[in-house]
mmCIF file of C-alpha atoms in Angstrom:
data_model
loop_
_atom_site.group_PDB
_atom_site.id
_atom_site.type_symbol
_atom_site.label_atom_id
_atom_site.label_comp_id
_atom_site.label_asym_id
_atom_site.label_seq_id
_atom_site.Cartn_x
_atom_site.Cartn_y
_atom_site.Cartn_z
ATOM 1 C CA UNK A 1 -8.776 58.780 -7.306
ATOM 2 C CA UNK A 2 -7.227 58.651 -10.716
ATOM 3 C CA UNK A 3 -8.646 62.025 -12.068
ATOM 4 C CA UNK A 4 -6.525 63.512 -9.168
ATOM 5 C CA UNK A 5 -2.994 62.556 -9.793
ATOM 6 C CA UNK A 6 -0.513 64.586 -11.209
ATOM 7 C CA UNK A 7 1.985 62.891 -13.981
ATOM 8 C CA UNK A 8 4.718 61.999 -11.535
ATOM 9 C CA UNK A 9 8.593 62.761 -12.538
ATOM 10 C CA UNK A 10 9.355 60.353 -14.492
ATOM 11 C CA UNK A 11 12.275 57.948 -13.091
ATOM 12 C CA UNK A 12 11.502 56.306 -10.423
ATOM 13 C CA UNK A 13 15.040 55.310 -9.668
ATOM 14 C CA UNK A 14 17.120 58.213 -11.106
ATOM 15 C CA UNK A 15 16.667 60.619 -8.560
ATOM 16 C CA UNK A 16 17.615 58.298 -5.956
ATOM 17 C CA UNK A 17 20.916 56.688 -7.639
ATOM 18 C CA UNK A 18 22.106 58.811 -9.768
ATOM 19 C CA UNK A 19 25.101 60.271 -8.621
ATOM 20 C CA UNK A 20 26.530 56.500 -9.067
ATOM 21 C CA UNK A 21 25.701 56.387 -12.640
ATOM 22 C CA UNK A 22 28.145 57.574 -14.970
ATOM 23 C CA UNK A 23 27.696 57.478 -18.954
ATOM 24 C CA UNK A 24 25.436 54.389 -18.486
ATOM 25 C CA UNK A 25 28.515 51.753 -17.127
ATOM 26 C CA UNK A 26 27.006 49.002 -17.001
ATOM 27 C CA UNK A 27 29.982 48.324 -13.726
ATOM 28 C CA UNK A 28 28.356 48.072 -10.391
ATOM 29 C CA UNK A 29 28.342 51.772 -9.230
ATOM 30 C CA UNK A 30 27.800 51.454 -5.556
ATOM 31 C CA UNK A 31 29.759 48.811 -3.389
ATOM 32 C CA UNK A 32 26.322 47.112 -1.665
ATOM 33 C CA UNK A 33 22.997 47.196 -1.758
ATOM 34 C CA UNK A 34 20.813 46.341 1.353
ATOM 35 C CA UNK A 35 17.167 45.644 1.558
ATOM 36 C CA UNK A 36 14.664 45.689 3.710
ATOM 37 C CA UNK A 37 11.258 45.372 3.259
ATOM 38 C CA UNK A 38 7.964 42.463 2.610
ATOM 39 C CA UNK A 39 6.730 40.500 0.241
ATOM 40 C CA UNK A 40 7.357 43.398 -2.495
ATOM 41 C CA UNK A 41 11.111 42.399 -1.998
ATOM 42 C CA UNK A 42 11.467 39.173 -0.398
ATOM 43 C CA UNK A 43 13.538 36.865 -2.419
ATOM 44 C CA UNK A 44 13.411 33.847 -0.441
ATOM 45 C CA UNK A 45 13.750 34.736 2.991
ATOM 46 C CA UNK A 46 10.672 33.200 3.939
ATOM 47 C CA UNK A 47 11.301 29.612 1.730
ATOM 48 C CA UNK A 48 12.699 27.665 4.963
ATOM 49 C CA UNK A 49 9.752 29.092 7.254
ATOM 50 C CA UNK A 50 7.070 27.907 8.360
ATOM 51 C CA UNK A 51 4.636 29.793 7.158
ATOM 52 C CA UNK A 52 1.477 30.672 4.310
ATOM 53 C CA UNK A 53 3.611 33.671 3.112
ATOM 54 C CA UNK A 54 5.535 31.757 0.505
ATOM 55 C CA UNK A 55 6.251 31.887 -3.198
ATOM 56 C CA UNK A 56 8.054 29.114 -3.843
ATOM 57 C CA UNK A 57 5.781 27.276 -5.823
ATOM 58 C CA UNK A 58 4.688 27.492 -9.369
ATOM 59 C CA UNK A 59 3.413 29.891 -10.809
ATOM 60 C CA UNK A 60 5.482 31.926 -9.032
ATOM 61 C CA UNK A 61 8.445 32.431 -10.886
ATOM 62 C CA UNK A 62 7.209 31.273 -14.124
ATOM 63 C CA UNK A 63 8.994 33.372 -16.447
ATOM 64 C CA UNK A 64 12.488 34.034 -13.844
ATOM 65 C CA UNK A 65 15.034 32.250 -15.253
ATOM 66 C CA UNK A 66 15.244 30.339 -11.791
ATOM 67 C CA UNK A 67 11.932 29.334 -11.792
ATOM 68 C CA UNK A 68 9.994 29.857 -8.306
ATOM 69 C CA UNK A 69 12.628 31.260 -6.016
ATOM 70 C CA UNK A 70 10.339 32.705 -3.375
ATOM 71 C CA UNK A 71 9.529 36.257 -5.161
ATOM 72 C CA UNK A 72 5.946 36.752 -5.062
ATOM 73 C CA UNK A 73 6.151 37.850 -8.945
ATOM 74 C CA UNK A 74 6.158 35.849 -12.333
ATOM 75 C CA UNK A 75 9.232 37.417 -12.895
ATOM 76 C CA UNK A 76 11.342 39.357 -11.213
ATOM 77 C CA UNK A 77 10.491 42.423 -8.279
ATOM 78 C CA UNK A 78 10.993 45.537 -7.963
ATOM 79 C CA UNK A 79 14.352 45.569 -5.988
ATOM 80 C CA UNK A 80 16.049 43.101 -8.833
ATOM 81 C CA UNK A 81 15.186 45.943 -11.158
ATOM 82 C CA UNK A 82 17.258 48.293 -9.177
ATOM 83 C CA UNK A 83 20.276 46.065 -8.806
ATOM 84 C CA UNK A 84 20.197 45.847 -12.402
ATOM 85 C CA UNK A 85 20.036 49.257 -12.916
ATOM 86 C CA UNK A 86 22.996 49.710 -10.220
ATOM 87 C CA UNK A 87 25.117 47.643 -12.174
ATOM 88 C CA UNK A 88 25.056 44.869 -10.121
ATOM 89 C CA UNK A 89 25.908 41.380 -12.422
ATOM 90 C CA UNK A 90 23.892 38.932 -9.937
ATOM 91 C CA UNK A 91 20.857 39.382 -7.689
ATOM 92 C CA UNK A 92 21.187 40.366 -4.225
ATOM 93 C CA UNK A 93 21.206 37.370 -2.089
ATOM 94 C CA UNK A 94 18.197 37.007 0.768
ATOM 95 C CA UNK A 95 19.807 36.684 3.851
ATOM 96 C CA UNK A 96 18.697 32.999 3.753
ATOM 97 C CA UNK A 97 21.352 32.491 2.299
ATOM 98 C CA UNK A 98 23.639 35.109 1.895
ATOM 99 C CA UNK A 99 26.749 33.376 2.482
ATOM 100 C CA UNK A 100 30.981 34.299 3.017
ATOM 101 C CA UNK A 101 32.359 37.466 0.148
ATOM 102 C CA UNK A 102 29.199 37.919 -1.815
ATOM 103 C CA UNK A 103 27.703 39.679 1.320
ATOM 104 C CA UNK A 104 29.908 42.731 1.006
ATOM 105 C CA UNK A 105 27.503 43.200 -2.262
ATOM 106 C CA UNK A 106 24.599 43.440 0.097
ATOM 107 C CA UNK A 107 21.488 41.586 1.656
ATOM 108 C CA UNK A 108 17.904 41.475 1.177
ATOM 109 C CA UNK A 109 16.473 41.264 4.597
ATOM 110 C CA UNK A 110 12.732 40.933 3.097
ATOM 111 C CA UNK A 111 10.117 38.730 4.190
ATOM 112 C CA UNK A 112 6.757 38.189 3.216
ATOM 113 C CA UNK A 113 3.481 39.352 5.039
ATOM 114 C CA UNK A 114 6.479 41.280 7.269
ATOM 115 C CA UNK A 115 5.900 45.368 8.978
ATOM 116 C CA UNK A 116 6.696 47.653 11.319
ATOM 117 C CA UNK A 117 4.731 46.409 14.064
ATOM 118 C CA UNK A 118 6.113 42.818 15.305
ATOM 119 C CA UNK A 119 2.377 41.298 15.366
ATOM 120 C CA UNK A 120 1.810 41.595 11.713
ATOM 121 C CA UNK A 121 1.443 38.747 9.495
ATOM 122 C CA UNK A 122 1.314 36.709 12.426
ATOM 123 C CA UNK A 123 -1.554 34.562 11.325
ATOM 124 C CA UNK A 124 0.231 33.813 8.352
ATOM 125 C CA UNK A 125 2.751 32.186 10.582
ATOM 126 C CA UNK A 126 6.591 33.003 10.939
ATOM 127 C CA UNK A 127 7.673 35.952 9.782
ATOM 128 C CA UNK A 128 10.751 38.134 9.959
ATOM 129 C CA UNK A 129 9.439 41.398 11.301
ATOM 130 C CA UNK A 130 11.312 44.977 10.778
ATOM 131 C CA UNK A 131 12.710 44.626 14.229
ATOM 132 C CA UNK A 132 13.713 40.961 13.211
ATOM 133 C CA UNK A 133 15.388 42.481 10.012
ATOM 134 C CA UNK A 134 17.505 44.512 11.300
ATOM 135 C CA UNK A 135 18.617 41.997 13.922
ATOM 136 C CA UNK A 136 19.935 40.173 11.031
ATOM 137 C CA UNK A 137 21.331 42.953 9.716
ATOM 138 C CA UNK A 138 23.127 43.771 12.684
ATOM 139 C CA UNK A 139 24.940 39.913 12.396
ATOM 140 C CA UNK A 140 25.939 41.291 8.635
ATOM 141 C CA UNK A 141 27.090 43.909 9.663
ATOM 142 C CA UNK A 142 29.438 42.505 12.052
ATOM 143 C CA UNK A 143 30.572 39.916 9.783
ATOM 144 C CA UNK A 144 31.535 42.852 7.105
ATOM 145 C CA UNK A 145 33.195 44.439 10.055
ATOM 146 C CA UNK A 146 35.460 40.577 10.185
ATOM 147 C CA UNK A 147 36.072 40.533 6.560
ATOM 148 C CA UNK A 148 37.913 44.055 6.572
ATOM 149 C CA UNK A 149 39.923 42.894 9.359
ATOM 150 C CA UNK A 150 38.171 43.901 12.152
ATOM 151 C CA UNK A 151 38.388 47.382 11.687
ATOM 152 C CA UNK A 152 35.003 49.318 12.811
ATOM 153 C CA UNK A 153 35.523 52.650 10.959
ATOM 154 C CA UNK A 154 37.001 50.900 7.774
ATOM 155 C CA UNK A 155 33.167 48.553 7.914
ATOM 156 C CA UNK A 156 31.478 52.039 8.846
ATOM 157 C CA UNK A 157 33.307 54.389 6.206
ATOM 158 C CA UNK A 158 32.123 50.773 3.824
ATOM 159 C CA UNK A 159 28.450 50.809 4.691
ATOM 160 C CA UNK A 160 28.122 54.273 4.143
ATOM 161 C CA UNK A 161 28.354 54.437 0.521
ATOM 162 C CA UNK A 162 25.912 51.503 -0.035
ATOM 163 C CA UNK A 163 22.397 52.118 -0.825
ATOM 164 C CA UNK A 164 19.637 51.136 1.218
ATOM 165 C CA UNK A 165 15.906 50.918 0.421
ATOM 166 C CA UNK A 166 13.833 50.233 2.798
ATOM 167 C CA UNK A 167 9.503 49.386 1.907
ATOM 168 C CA UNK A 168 7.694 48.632 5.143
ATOM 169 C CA UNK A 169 3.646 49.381 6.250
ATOM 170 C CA UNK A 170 1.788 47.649 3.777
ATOM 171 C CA UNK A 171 0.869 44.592 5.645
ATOM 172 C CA UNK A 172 0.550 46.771 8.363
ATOM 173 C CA UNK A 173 -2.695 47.436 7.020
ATOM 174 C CA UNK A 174 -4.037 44.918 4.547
ATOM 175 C CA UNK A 175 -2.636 42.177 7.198
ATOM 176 C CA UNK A 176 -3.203 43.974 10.678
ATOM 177 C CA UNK A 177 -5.602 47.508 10.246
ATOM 178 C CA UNK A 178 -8.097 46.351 7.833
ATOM 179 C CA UNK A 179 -8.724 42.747 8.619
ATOM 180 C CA UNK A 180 -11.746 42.035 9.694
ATOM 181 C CA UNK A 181 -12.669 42.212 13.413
ATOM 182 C CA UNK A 182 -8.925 43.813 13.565
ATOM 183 C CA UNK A 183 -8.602 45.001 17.460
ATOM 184 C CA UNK A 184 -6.448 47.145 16.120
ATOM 185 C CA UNK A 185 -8.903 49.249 14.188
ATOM 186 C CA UNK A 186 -10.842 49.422 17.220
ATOM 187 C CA UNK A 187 -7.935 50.773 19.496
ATOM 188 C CA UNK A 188 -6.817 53.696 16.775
ATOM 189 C CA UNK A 189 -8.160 55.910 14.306
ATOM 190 C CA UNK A 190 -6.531 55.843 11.186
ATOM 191 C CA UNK A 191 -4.428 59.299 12.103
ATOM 192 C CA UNK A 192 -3.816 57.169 15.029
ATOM 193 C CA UNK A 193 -2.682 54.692 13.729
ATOM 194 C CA UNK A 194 -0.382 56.481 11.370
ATOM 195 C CA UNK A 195 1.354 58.496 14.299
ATOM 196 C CA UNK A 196 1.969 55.289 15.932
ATOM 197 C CA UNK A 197 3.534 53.556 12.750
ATOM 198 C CA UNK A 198 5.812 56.306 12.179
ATOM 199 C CA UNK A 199 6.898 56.328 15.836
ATOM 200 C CA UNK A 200 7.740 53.020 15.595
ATOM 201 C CA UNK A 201 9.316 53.474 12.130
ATOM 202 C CA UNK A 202 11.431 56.675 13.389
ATOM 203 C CA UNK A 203 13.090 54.428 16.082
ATOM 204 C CA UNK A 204 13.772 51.452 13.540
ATOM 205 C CA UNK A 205 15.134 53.879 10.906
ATOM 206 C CA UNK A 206 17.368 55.568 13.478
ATOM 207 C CA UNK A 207 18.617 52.123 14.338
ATOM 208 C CA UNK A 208 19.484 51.391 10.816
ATOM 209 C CA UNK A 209 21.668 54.220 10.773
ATOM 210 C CA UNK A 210 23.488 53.855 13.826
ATOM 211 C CA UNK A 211 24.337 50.468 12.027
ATOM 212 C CA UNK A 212 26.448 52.470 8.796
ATOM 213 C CA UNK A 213 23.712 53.391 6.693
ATOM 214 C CA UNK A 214 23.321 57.056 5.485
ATOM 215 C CA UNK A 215 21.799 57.038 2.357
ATOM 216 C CA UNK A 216 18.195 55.602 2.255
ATOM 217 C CA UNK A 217 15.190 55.621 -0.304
ATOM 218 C CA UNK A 218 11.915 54.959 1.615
ATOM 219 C CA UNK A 219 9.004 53.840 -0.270
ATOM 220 C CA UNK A 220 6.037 55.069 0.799
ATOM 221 C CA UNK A 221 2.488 52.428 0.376
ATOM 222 C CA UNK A 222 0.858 51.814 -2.829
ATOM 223 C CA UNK A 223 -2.895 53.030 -3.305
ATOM 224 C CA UNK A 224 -4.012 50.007 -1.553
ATOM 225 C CA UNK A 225 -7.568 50.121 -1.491
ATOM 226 C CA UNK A 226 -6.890 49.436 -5.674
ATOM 227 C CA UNK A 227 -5.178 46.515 -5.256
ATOM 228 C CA UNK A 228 -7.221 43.105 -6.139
ATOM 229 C CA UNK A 229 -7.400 41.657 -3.074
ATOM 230 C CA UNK A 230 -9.092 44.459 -1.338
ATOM 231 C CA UNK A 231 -10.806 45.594 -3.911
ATOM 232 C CA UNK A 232 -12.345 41.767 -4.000
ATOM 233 C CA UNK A 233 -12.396 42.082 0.084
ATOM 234 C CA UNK A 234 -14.122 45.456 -0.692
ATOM 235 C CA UNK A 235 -17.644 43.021 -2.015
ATOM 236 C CA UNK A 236 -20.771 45.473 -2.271
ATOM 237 C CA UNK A 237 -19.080 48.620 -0.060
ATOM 238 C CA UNK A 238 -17.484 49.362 -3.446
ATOM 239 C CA UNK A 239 -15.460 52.318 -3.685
ATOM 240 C CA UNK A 240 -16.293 54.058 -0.231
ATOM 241 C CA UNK A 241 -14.447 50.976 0.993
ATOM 242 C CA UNK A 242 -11.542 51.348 -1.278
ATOM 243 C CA UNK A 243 -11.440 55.212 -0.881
ATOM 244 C CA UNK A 244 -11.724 54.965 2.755
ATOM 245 C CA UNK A 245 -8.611 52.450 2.656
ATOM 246 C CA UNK A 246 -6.545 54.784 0.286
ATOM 247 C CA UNK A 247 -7.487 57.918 2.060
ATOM 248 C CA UNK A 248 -6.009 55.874 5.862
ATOM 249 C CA UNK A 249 -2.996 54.771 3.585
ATOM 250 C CA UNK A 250 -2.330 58.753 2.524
ATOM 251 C CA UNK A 251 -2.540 60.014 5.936
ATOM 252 C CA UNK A 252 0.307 57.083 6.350
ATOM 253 C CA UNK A 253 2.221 58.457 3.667
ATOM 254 C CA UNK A 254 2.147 62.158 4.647
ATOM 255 C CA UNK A 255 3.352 61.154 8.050
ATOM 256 C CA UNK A 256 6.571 59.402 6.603
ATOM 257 C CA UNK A 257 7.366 62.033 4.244
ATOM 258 C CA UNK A 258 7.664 64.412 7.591
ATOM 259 C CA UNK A 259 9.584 62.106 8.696
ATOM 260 C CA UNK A 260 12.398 62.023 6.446
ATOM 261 C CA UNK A 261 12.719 65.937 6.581
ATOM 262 C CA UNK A 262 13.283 65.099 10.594
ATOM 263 C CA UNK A 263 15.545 62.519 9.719
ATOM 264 C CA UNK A 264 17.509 64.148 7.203
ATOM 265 C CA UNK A 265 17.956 67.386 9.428
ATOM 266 C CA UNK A 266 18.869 65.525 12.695
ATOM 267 C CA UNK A 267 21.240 63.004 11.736
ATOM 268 C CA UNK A 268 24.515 64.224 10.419
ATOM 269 C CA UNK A 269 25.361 63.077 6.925
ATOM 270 C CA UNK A 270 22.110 61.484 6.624
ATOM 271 C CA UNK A 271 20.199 61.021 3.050
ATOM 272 C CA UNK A 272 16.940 59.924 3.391
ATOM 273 C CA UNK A 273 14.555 60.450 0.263
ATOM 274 C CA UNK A 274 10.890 59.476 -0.225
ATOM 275 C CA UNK A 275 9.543 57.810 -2.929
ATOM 276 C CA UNK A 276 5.660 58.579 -3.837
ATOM 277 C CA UNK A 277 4.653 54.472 -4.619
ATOM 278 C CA UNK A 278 1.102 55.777 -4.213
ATOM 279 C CA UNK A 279 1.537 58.343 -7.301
ATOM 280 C CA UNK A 280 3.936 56.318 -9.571
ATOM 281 C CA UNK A 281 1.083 53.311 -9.347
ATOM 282 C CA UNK A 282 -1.753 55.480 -9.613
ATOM 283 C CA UNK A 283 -0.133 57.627 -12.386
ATOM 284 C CA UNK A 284 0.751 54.822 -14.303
ATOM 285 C CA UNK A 285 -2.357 52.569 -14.036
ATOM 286 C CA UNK A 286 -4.065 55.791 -15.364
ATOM 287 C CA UNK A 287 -1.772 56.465 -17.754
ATOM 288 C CA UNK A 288 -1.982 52.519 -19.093
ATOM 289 C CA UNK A 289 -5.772 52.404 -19.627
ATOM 290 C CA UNK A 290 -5.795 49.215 -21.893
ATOM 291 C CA UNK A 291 -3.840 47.401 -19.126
ATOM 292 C CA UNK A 292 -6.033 45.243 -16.689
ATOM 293 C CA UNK A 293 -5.457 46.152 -13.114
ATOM 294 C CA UNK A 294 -8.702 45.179 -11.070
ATOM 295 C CA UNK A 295 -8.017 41.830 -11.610
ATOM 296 C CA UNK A 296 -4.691 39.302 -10.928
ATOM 297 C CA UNK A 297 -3.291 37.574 -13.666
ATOM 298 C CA UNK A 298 -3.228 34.093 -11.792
ATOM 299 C CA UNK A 299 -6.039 32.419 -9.695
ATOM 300 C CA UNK A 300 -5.996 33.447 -6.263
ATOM 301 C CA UNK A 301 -6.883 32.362 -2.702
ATOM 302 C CA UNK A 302 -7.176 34.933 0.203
ATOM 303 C CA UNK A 303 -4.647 36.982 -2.419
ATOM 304 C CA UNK A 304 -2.298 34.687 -3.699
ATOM 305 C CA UNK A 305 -1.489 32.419 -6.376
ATOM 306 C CA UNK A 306 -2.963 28.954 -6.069
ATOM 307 C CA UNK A 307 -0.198 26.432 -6.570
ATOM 308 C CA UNK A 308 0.175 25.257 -9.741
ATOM 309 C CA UNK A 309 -2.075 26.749 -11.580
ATOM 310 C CA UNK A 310 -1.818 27.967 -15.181
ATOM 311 C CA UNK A 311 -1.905 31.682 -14.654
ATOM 312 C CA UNK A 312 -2.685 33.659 -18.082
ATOM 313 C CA UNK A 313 -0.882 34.064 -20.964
ATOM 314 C CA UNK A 314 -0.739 37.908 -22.020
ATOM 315 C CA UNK A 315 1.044 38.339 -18.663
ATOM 316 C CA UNK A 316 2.541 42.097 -19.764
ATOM 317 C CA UNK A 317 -1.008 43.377 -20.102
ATOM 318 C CA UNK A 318 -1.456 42.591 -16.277
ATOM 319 C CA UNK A 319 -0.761 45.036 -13.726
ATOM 320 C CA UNK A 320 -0.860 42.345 -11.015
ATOM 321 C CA UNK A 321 0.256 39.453 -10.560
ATOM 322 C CA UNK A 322 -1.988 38.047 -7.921
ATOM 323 C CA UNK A 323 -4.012 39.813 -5.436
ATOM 324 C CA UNK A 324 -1.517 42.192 -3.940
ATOM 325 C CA UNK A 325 1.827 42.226 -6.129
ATOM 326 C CA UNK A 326 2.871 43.469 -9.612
ATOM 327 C CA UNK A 327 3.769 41.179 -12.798
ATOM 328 C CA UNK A 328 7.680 41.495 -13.859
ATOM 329 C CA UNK A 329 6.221 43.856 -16.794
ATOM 330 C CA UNK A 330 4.813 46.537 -14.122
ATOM 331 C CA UNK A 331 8.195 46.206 -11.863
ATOM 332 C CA UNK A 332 10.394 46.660 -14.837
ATOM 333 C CA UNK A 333 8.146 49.887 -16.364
ATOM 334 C CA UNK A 334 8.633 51.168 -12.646
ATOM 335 C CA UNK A 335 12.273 51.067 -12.402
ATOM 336 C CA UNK A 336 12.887 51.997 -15.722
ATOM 337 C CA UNK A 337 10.320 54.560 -16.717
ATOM 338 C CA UNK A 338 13.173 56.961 -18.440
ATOM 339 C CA UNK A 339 16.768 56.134 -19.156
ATOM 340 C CA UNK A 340 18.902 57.369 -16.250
ATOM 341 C CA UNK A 341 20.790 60.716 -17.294
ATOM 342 C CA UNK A 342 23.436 63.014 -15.696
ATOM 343 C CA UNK A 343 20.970 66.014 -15.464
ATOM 344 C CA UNK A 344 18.320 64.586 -13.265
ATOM 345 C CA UNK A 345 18.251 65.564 -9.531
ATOM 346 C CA UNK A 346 21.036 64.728 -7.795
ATOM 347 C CA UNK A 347 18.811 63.223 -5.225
ATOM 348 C CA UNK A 348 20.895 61.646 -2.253
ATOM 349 C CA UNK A 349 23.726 64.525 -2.573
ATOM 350 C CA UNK A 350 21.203 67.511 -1.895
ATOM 351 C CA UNK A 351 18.883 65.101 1.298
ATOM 352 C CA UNK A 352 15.373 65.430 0.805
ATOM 353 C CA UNK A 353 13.759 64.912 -2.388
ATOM 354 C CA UNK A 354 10.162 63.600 -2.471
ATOM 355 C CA UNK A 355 9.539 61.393 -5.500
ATOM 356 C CA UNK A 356 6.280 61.945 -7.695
ATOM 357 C CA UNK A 357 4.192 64.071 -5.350
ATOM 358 C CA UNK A 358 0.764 64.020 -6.110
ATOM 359 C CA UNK A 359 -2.380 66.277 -5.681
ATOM 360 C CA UNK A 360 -3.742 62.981 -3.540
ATOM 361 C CA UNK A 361 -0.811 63.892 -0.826
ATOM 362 C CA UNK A 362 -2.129 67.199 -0.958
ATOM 363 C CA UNK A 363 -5.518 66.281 -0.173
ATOM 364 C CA UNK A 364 -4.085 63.717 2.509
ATOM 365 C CA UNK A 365 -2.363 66.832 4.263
ATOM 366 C CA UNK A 366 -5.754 68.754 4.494
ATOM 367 C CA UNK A 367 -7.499 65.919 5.939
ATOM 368 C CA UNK A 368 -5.009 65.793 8.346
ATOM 369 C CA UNK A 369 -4.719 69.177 8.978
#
């Protein structure tokens, strides 16, 4: 897998936020941020659930300045990165929470062990769905809508400058495709079971913007088969288990990034862009060959961090944190691979731009051809 990636472009974030950055001001350069996504990005959504999907608990959070908050990192993830980088002076609140003024800043909507389809994650208890998610954003929205006086277009004419990211599929397969015995695996193929993802995915994303939004990075999944906990799940099958895993999560990926050139040339004023997760992790786990990635940096149990255990020390030579999600180190190097500069891509103002394409999406497009 690794001898066929490209080297990306370089900033992960740049080409999507640009236009907002100006000289490096270090002022908030977009009104709100809104996010929607899993355990990549929840923030605490899933704390007052009851459910298996939490990371409230040491040694989660050991090195935020918090402590555990419910991120499923040692530090922060990937999302607080890109507030920072907006400008923003706090993190965006989970929706938890989210409370009175401070949600005209934005929401994160995110929730652990969370996708597309409303039975995933399931048997890790409650969850808060895509569908769910936008529910609750719907009640935001609405309250937004209250704060400016009850003025529709003055909320709408609002909610379209914000920025929206939006990471969604990836328990759709480590939680729902690939588990063992999944009936789900038995009713589709994996091209299948892409199409049907991405049908679903259309008609959330369409519902999103009917809400206000109109500009919208969407991350597409992480080489998955690489991560530790399926690479551990993986046992003796080896690496026709983990290619056959990453070549099911391409044909996924392919599928979305057709789906934002729909989206972008059917809905009027719409900016949808694509970011390749699958190259920027691949690229840089090749590119950081002293780092150690096949392993998580704390001890794990069916992928996550046992509770309060001492993870280890040299925490910035860790690509993961536990089984499935990055260390603070990896999600800062992510969203700040290059310093953001006024001559990058202007991303959002010309639609479609696909992020880090990859000779692996290539191959994903033959095999689907």
């Amino acid at each position: 897998m690794a001898r066929e990636i490209v080297k990306p472009l370089w900033t992960l974030f740049s080409a999507i936020f640009l236009i907002y950055l100006v000289n490096g001001a270090a002022q908030p350069q977009v009104p709100c941020y809104f996010i929607f996504g899993d355990s990549l990005s929840d923030n605490g959504n899933n704390n007052p659930l009851i459910t298996s999907a939490k990371a409230n608990f040491p040694p989660y959070g050991i090195d935020f300045p918090r402590g555990p908050t419910g991120r499923f990192s040692n530090g922060r993830n990937l999302v607080d990165v890109v507030a920072g980088l907006l400008g923003s002076d706090n993190y965006i609140p989970p929706f938890a929470t989210a409370r009175g003024m401070e949600i005209l800043k934005g929401v994160n909507y995110a929730s652990g062990s969370a996708g597309i389809r409303n039975e995933t994650g399931r048997q890790k208890g409650q969850i808060i769905s895509m569908d769910m998610q936008l529910q609750n954003h719907q009640s935001i929205v609405k309250q937004i809508a209250s704060l400016r006086g009850n003025n529709d277009l003055s909320a709408e004419e609002y909610l379209g400058k914000c920025i929206y990211t939006v990471g969604m599929g990836t328990n759709d397969y480590i939680l729902n495709y690939f588990v063992s015995l999944s009936s789900t695996s038995r009713q589709y193929t994996p091209d299948q079971y892409a199409t049907v993802l991405i049908e679903q995915y259309s008609q959330q994303l369409r519902t999103l913007y009917n809400f206000g939004a109109r500009k919208i990075a969407l991350f597409g999944l992480g080489p998955l088969g690489s991560i530790p906990y399926e690479v551990a799940a993986c046992g003796t099958k080896g690496s026709s288990c983990v290619s056959y895993i990453n070549n099911a999560v391409q044909i996924f990926n392919w599928r979305l990034k057709s789906l934002v050139q729909e989206l972008n040339s059917n809905l009027r004023n719409a900016k949808f862009i694509y970011i390749d997760y699958y190259g920027i992790g691949s690229s840089y786990a090749l590119s950081q060959g002293s780092l150690i990635s096949n392993v998580s940096c704390c001890e794990v149990i069916e992928g996550a961090c046992i509770p309060f255990q001492i993870p280890c020390r040299n925490r910035t030579q860790y690509i993961f944190w536990d089984g499935v999600h990055p260390t603070e180190a990896t999600n800062h190097i992510w969203g700040k691979t290059v310093p953001f500069n006024r001559h990058s891509p202007l991303a959002l103002r010309r639609g479609l731009f696909v992020y880090g394409q990859t000779n692996g999406n290539i191959k994903a497009r033959k095999q689907i051809d």
